[in-house]
Coordinates of C-alpha atoms in Angstrom, one line a residue:
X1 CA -45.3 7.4 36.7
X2 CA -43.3 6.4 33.8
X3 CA -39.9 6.2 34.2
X4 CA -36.7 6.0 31.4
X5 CA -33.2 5.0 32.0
X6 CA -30.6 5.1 30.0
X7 CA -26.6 4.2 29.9
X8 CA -25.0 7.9 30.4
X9 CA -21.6 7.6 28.5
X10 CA -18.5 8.8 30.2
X11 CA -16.5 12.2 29.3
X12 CA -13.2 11.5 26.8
X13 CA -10.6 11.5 28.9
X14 CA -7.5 13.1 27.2
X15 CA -4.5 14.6 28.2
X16 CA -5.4 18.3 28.4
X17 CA -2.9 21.4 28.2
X18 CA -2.4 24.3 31.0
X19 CA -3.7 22.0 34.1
X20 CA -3.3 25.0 36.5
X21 CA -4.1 28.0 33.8
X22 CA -1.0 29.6 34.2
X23 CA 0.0 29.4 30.9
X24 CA -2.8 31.3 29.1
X25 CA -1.2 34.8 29.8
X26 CA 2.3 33.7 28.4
X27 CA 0.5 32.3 25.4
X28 CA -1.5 35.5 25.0
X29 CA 1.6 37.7 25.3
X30 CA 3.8 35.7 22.4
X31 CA 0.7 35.5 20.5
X32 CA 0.6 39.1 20.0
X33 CA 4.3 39.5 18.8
X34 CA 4.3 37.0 16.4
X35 CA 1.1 37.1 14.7
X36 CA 1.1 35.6 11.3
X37 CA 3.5 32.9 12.7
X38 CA 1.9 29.8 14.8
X39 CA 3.7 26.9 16.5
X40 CA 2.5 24.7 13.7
X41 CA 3.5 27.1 10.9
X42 CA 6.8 26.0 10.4
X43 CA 8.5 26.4 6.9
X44 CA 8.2 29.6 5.1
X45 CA 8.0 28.0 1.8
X46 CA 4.4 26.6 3.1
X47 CA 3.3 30.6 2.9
X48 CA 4.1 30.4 -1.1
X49 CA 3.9 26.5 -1.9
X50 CA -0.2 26.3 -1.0
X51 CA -1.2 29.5 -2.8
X52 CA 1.1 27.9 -5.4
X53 CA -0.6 24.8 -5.7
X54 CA -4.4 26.2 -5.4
X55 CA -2.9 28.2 -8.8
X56 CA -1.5 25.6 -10.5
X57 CA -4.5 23.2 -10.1
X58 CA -6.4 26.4 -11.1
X59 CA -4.6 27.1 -13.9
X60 CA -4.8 23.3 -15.3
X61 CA -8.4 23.4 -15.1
X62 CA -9.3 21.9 -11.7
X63 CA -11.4 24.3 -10.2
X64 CA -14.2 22.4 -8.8
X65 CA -14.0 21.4 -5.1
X66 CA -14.8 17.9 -4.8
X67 CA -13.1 14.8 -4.1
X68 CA -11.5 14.6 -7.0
X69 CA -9.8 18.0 -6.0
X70 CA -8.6 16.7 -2.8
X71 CA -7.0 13.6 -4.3
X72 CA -5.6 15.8 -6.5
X73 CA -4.6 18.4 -3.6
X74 CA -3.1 15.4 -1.4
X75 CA -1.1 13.6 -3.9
X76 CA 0.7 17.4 -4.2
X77 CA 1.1 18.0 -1.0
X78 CA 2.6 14.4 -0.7
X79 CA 5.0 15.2 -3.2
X80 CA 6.1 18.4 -2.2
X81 CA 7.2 16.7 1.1
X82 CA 8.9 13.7 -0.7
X83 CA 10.9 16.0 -2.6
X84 CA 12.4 17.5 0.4
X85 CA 13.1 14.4 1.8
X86 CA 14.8 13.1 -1.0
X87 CA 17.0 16.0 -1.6
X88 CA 17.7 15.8 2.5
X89 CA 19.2 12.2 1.5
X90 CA 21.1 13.1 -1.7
X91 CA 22.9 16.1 -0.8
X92 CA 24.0 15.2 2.8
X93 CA 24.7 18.3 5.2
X94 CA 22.0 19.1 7.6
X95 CA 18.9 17.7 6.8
X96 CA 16.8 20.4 8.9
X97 CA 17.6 22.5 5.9
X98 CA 15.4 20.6 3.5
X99 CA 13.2 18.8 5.4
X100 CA 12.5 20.1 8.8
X101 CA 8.5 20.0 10.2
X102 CA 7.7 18.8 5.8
X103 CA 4.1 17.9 6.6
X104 CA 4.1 13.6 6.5
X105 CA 7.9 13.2 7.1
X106 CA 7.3 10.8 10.0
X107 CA 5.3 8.8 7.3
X108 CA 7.8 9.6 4.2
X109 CA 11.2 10.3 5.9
X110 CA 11.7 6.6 5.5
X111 CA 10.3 5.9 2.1
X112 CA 12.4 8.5 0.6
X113 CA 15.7 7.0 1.9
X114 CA 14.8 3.6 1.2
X115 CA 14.2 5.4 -2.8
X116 CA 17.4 4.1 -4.5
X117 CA 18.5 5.6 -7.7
X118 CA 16.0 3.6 -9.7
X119 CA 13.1 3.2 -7.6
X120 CA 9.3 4.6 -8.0
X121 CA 6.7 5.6 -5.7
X122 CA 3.1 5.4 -6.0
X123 CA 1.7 8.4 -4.4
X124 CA -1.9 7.3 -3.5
X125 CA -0.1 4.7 -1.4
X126 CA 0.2 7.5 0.9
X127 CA -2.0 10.4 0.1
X128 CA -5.3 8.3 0.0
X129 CA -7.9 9.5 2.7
X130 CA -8.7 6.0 2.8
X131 CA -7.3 2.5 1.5
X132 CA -3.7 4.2 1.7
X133 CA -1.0 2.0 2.7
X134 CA 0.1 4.4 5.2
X135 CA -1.7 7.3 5.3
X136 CA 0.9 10.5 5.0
X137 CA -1.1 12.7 7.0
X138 CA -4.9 12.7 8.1
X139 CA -6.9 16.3 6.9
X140 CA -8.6 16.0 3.9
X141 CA -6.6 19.2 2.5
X142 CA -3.2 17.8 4.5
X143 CA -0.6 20.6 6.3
X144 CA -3.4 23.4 4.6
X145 CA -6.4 22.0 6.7
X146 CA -4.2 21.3 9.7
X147 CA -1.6 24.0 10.2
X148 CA -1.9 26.8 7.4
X149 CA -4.6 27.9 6.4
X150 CA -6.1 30.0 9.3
X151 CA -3.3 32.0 8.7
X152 CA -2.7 32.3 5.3
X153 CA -6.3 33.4 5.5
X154 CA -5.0 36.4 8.1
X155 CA -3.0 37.1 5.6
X156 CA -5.2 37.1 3.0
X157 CA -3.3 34.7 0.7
X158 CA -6.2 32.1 0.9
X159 CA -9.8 32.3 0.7
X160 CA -12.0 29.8 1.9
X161 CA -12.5 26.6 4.4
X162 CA -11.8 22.9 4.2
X163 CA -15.8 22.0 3.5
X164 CA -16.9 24.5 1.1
X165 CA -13.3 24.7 -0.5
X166 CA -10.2 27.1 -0.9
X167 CA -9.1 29.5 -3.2
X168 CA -5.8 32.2 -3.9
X169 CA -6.8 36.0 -3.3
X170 CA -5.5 37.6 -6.7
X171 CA -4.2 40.5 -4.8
X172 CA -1.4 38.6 -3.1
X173 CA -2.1 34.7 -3.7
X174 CA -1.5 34.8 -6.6
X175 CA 1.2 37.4 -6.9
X176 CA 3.0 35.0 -4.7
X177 CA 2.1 31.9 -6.5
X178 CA 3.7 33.5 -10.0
X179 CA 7.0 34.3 -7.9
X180 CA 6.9 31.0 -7.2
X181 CA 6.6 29.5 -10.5
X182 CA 8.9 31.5 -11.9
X183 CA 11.7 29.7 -10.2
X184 CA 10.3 25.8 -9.7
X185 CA 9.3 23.0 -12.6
X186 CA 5.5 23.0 -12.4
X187 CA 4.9 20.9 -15.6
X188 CA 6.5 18.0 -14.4
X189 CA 5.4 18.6 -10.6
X190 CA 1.7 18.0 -12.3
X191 CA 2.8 15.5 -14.5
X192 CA 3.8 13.2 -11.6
X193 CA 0.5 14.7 -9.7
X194 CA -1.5 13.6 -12.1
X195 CA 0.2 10.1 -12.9
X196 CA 0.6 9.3 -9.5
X197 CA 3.6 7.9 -9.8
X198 CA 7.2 9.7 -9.1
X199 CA 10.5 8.1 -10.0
X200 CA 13.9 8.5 -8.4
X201 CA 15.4 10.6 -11.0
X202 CA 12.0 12.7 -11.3
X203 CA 11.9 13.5 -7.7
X204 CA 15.8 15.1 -8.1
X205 CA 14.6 17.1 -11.2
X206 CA 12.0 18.6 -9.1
X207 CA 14.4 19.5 -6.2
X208 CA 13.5 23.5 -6.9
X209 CA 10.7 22.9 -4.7
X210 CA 13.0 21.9 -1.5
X211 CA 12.8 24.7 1.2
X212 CA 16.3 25.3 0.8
X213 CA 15.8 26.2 -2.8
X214 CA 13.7 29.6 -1.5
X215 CA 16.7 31.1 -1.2
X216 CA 17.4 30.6 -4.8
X217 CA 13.8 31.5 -6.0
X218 CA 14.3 35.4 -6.2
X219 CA 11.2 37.1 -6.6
X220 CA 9.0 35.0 -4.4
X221 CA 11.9 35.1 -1.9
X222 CA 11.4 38.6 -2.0
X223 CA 8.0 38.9 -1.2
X224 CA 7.9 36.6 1.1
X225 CA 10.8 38.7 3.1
X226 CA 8.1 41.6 2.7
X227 CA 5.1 39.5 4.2
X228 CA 7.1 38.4 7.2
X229 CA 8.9 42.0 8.2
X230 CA 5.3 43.7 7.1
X231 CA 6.7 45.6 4.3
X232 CA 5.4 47.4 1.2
X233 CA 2.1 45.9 0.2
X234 CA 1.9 43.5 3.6
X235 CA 2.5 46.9 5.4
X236 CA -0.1 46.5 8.9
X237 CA 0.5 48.3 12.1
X238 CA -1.5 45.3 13.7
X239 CA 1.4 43.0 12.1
X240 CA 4.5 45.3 13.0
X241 CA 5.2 43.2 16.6
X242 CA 6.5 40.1 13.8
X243 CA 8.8 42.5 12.2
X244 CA 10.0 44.1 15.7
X245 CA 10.4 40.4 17.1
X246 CA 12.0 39.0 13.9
X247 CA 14.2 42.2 14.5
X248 CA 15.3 41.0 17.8
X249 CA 16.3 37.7 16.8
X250 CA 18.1 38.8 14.2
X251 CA 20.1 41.2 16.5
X252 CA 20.3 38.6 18.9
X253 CA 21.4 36.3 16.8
X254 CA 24.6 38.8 15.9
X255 CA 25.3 39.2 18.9
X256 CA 25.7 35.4 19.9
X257 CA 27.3 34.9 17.5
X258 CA 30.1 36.9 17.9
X259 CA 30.8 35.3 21.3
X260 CA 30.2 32.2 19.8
X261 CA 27.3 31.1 21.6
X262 CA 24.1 29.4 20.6
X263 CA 20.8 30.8 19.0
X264 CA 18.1 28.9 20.9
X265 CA 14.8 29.4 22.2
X266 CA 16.3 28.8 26.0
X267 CA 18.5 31.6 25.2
X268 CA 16.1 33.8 23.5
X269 CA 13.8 33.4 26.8
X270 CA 16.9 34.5 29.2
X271 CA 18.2 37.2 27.2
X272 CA 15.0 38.8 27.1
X273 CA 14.0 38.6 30.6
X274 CA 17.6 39.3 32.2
X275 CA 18.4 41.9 29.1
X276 CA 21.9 40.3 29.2
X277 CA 24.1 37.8 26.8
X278 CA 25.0 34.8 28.3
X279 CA 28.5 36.1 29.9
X280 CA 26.4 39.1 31.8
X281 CA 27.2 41.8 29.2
X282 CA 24.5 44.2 28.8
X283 CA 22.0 43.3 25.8
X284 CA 21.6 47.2 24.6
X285 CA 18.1 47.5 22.6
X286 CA 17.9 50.2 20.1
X287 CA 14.9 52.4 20.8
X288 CA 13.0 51.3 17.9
X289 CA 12.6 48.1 19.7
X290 CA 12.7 48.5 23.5
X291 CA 8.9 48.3 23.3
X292 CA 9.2 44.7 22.0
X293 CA 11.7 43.7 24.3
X294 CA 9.8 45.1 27.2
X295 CA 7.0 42.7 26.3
X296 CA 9.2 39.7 26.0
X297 CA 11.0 40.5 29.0
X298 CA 7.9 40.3 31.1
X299 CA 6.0 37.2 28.5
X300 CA 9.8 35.2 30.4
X301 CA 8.7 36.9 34.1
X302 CA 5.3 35.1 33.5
X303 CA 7.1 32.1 32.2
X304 CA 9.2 32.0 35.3
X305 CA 5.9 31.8 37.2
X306 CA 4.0 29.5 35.5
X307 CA 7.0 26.8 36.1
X308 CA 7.0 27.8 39.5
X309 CA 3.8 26.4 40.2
X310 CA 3.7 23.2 37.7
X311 CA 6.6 22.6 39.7
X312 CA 5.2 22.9 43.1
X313 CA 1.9 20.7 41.5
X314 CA 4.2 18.0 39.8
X315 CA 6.0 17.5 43.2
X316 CA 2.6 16.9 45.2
X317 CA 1.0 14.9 43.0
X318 CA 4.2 12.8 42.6
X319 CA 4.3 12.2 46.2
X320 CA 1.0 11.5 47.1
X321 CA 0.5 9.0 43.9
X322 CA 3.7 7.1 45.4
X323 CA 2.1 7.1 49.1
X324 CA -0.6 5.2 47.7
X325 CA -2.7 7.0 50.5
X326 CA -6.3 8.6 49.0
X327 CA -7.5 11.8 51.4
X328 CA -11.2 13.0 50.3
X329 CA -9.9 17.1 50.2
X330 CA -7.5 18.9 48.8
X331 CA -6.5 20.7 52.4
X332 CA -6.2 16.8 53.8
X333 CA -3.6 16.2 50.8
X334 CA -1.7 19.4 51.4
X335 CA -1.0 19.0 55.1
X336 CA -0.1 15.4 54.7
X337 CA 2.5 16.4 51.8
X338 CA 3.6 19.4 54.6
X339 CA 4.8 16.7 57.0
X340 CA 7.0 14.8 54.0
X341 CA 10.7 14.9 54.0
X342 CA 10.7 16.7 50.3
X343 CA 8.6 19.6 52.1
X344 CA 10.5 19.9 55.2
X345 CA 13.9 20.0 54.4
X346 CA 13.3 22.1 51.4
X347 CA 11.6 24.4 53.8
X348 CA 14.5 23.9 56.6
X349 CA 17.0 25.4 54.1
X350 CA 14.8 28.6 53.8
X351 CA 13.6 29.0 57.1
X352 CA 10.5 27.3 57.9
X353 CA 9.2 30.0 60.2
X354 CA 10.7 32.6 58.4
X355 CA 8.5 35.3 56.9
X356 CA 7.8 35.6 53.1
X357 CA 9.5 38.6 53.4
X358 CA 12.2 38.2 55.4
X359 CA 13.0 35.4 52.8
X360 CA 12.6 37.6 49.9
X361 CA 14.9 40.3 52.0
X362 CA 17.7 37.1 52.7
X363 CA 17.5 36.6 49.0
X364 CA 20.2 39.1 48.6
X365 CA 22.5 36.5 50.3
X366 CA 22.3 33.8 47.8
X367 CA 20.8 35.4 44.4
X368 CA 23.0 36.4 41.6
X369 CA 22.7 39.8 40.0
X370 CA 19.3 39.5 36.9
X371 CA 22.1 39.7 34.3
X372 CA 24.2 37.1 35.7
X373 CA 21.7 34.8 34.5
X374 CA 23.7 31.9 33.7
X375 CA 25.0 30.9 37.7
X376 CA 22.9 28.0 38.7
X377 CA 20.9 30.0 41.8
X378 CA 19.6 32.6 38.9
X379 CA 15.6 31.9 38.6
X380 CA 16.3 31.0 34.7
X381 CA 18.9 28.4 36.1
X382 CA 16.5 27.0 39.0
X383 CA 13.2 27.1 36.2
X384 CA 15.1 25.2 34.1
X385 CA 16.3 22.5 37.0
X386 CA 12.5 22.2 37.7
X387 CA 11.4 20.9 34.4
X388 CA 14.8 18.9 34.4
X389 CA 13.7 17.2 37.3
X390 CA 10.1 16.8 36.7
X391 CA 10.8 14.2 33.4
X392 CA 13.7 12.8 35.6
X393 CA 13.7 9.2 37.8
X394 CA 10.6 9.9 40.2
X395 CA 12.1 10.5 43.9
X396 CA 11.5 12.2 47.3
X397 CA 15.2 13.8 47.0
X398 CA 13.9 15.3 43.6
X399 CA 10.7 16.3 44.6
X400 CA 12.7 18.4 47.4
X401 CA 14.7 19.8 45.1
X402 CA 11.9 20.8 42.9
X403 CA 10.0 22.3 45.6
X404 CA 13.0 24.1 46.9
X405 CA 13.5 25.3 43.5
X406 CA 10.1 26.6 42.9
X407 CA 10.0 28.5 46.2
X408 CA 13.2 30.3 45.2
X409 CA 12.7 31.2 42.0
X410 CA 9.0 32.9 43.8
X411 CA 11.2 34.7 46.2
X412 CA 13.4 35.8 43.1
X413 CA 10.8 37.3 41.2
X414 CA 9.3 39.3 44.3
X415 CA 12.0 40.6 45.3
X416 CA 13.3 41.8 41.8
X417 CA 9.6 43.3 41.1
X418 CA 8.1 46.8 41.8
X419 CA 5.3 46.1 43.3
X420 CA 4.0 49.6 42.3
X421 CA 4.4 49.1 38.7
X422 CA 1.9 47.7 36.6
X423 CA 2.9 44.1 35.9
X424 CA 2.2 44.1 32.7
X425 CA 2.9 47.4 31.5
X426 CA 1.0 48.4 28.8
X427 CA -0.3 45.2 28.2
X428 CA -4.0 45.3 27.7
X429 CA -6.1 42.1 28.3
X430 CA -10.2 42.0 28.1
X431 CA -12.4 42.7 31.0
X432 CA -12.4 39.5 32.9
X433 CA -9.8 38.0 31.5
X434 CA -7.8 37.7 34.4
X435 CA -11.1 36.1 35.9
X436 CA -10.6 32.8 34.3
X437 CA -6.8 32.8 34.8
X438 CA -5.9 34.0 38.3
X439 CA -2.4 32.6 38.6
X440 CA -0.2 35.4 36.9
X441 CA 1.9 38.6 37.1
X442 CA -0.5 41.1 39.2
X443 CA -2.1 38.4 41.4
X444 CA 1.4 37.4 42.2
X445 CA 2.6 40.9 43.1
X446 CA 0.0 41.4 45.0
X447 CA 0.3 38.5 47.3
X448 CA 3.6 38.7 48.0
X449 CA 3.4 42.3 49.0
X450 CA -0.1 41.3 50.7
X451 CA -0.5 38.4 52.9
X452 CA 2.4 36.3 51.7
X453 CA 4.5 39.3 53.1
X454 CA 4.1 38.4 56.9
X455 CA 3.1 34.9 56.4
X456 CA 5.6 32.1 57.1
X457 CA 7.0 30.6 54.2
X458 CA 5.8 27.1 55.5
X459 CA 2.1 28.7 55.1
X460 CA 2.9 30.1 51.7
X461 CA 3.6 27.1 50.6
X462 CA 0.7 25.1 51.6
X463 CA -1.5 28.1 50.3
X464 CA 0.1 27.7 47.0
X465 CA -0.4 23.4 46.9
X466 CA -4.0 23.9 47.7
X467 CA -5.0 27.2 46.2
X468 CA -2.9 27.5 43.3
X469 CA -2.1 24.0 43.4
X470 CA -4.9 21.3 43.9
X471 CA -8.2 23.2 44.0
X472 CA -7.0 25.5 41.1
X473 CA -6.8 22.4 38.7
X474 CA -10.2 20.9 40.0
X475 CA -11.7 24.5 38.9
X476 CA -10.3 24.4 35.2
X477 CA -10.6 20.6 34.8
X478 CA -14.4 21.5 35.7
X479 CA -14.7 24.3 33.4
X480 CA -13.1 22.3 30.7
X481 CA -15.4 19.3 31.3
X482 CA -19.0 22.1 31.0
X483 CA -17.4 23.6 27.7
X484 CA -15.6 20.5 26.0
X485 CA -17.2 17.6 26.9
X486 CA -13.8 16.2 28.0
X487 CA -11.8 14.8 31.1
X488 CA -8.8 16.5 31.4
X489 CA -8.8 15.4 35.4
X490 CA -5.2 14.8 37.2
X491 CA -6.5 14.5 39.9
X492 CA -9.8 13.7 40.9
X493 CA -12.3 12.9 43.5
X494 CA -13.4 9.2 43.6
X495 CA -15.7 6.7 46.1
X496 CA -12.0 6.3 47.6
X497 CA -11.2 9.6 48.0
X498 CA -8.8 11.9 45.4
X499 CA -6.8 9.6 42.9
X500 CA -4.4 10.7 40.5
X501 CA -5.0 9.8 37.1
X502 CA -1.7 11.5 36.1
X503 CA 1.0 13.9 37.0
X504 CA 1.9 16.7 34.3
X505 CA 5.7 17.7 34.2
X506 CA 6.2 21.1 34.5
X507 CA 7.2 22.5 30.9
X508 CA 7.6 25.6 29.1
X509 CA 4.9 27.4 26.7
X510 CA 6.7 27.4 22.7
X511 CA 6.4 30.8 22.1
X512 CA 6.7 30.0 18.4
X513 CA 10.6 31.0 18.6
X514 CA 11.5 28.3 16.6
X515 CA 9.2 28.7 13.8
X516 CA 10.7 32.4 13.7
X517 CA 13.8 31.2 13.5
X518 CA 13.2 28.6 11.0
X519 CA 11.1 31.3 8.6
X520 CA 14.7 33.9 9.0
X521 CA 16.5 30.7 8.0
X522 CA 14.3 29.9 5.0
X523 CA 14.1 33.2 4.1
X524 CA 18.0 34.1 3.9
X525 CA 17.6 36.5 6.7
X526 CA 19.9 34.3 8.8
X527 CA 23.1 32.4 7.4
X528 CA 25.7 29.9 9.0
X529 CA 29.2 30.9 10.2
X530 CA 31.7 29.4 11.5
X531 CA 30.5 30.8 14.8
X532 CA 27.0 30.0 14.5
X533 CA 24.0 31.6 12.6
X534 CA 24.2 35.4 11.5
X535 CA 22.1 37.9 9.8
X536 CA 23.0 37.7 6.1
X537 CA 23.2 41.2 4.0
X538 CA 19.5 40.7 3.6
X539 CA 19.0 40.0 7.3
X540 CA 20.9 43.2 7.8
X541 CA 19.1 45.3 5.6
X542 CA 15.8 44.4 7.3
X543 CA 17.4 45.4 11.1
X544 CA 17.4 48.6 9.6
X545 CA 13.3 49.1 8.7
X546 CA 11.4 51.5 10.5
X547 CA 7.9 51.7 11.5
X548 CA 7.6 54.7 9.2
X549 CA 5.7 54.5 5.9

């Protein structure tokens, strides 16, 4: 018999995202009320500058798509980020205005300050694919390839694909890209472009490129405020949840800042879920967008689970990688961690031998009323103090106060929930779906009316380390391995028994808030006060849109 060997390389391992797969629903809920908006599509002047460029390259006679094109394309893109930067260090003030998430500022942030009045820059030292000094940014077609251009394709703006090339629609590419060149110097953007070189005083003539210069750009600002709130020719019903959500930031946003509170994205998340401001006043929703709200409101509930139980998982793995003791199951791991101070004393302040219910029935002893959701026993206070804790000095008194956290905040969400009301409300996922993600809303309501309900909250919570803890991870680190080819293992089992390779803080999903935020700023939806950020007269006018034709 003959017989071949050969060397079987190892999987990648890499860091991985959603260990437990209780993220996926939140993601798939802010996914679908802010489409057309990513959490890598940050500036709005990105939704006009690319279309813009494809055009002008066009229009200059570089229509081919090769690698002259790219050079070309990257030297741009380059420059349209040094311009930013520059005018960030010129004209003072907040810098977040100019040059905020400018594709290749961690590379160019630095080489724009160090400019000087007279100097020069070369800008193949930086755009080069290879041979650059310092690389700005690695795609071949820059913040396009890598952030941009699945959606300006959504949107129709852009045609094409970083091998076989790109190209502006001429319905609304280039409709946008002639706004844009109304208002910005294209001959001597291409004249630097094509020199590769950019002085000082060159890249201050050009600063009607910065993002803060949108404002000031009329007619593209105008149709880029009817992309984003789905107006006139961008009119979609499938796109109407971004107007509706960019509606309730924008009313949030007054509101805040008339008590003079903060706009944030920790805000946004406890204002929606409680349906309160920050003092416990009543947030009241216009009926146009209590369907919206609704939807947020339950995309925090799900948000208030998921850190639950990265919380519970952080703590475990914490201790039993500081034990330095290896157990060959996930049930052995679970009962030693059961015996540890952090376990016991958190479960001594609840009741050890208390009932999930009669835990969830005591709740009404010690849990503040859902709009008073700034007092620190609140589930958005104790969610919060979880992820605090889990980047904080590794300890056995903050692993008990992490585990005692995570069991309240469970208790708080049963017994604020219906259990006879759908979980999700109208919320439709594909057949299945919940299959592959069983941690969420309805599997939770139905344990804790099922059998959590008369099961000791010392059992609940060695359920939850192995079967939403331990052996759920093992499941989607498995799945991930047969589909992607990669190690995303925190645990794992070994010839001496389960090791951790590392231990994953609980943290929050980015429900692409910010870039909302940042896209109302950009667009002159949202100006500064002296109490905060406010809807401007534009911002205003668009709180007033209907769904209606």
């Amino acid at each position: 018999m003959q017989i071949e060997t050969a060397w079987v390389k190892p999987p990648l391992q890499v860091g991985g995202l959603d260990h437990l797969a209780v993220q996926a629903p939140c993601i798939n809920i802010y996914g679908r009320l802010l489409p057309g908006i990513t959490n890598v599509t940050d500036r709005a002047r990105y939704y006009s500058f690319y279309p813009w460029l494809i055009w002008a390259l066009d229009t200059a006679g570089h229509r081919e798509f090769n690698d002259a094109f790219i050079e070309r394309f990257r030297r741009a893109d380059c420059l349209f980020c040094l311009i930013a930067q520059r005018h960030a260090a010129v004209c003072g003030g907040d810098a977040d205005d100019h040059a905020a998430a400018m594709v290749g500022s961690d590379t160019l942030a630095s080489v724009a300050r160090s400019l000087g009045a007279d100097g020069t820059i070369r800008l193949s030292d930086f755009s080069l694919r290879s041979g650059a000094k310092k690389r700005y940014f690695a795609s071949d077609l820059g913040g396009l390839g890598q952030y941009y251009l699945g959606v300006l394709r959504e949107l129709s703006i852009i045609d094409g694909d970083a091998s076989a090339g790109v190209r502006y629609t001429r319905q609304v590419g280039a409709v946008i890209a002639e706004r844009m060149d109304a208002s910005v110097n294209r001959p001597l953007f291409m004249k630097a472009v094509d020199a590769d070189l950019v002085t000082a005083s060159e890249l201050d003539a050009l600063h009607g490129f910065c993002p803060c210069q949108l404002c000031n750009s009329p007619g593209e600002q105008e149709i880029l405020g009817e992309l984003f709130f789905v107006r006139d020719r961008f009119h979609d019903s499938e796109a109407l949840p971004r107007r509706r959500s960019l509606q309730l930031i924008l009313q949030l946003a007054d509101l805040l800042c008339a008590q003079g509170e903060q706009l944030s994205e920790t805000a946004f998340r406890a204002c929606t879920y409680a349906g309160s401001l920050p003092g416990g006043e009543p947030w009241t929703i216009s009926p146009a967008l209590s369907g919206t709200h609704e939807k947020w409101a339950i995309y925090a509930r799900n948000e208030l689970l998921s850190v639950a139980v990265q919380g519970l998982f952080y703590a475990l793995l914490d201790a039993y990688d500081a034990s330095s003791l290896r157990f060959d199951a996930s049930a052995d791991i679970a009962d030693w961690f059961m015996q540890q101070s952090e376990a016991l004393e958190a479960l001594e302040i609840l009741g050890s031998q208390k009932s999930f219910s009669e835990c969830v029935a005591d709740s009404s002893a010690w849990l503040p009323d859902l709009t008073r959701w700034n007092e620190q026993m609140h589930e958005v206070q104790l969610t919060e103090r979880i992820t605090s804790l889990s980047r904080a000095t590794k300890s056995a008194p903050n692993r008990k106060e992490i585990v005692l956290a995570a069991l309240r905040t469970l208790i708080a969400l049963a017994s604020r929930a219906d259990p006879t009301d759908r979980q999700y409300a109208d919320l439709v996922f594909e057949a299945d779906y919940f299959h592959y993600y069983p941690i969420n809303l309805e599997s939770f309501a139905r344990n804790a009316t099922g059998t959590w309900a008369s099961t000791t909250i010392h059992d609940v919570l060695r359920w939850l380390l192995v079967n939403w803890g331990l052996e759920m991870h093992l499941r989607v680190a498995l799945r991930k391995l047969r589909g992607q080819s990669q190690s995303t293992f925190r645990i794992r089992p070994s010839d001496r028994g389960m090791e951790v390779i590392a231990i994953p803080p609980a943290v929050h999903t980015r429900p692409r808030f910010n870039q909302a935020l940042r896209v109302l700023k950009d667009i002159g939806a949202l100006e500064r006060s002296p109490s905060g950020w406010q809807p401007s007269m534009l911002g205003r006018a668009q709180l007033e849109l209907t769904d209606a034709l």
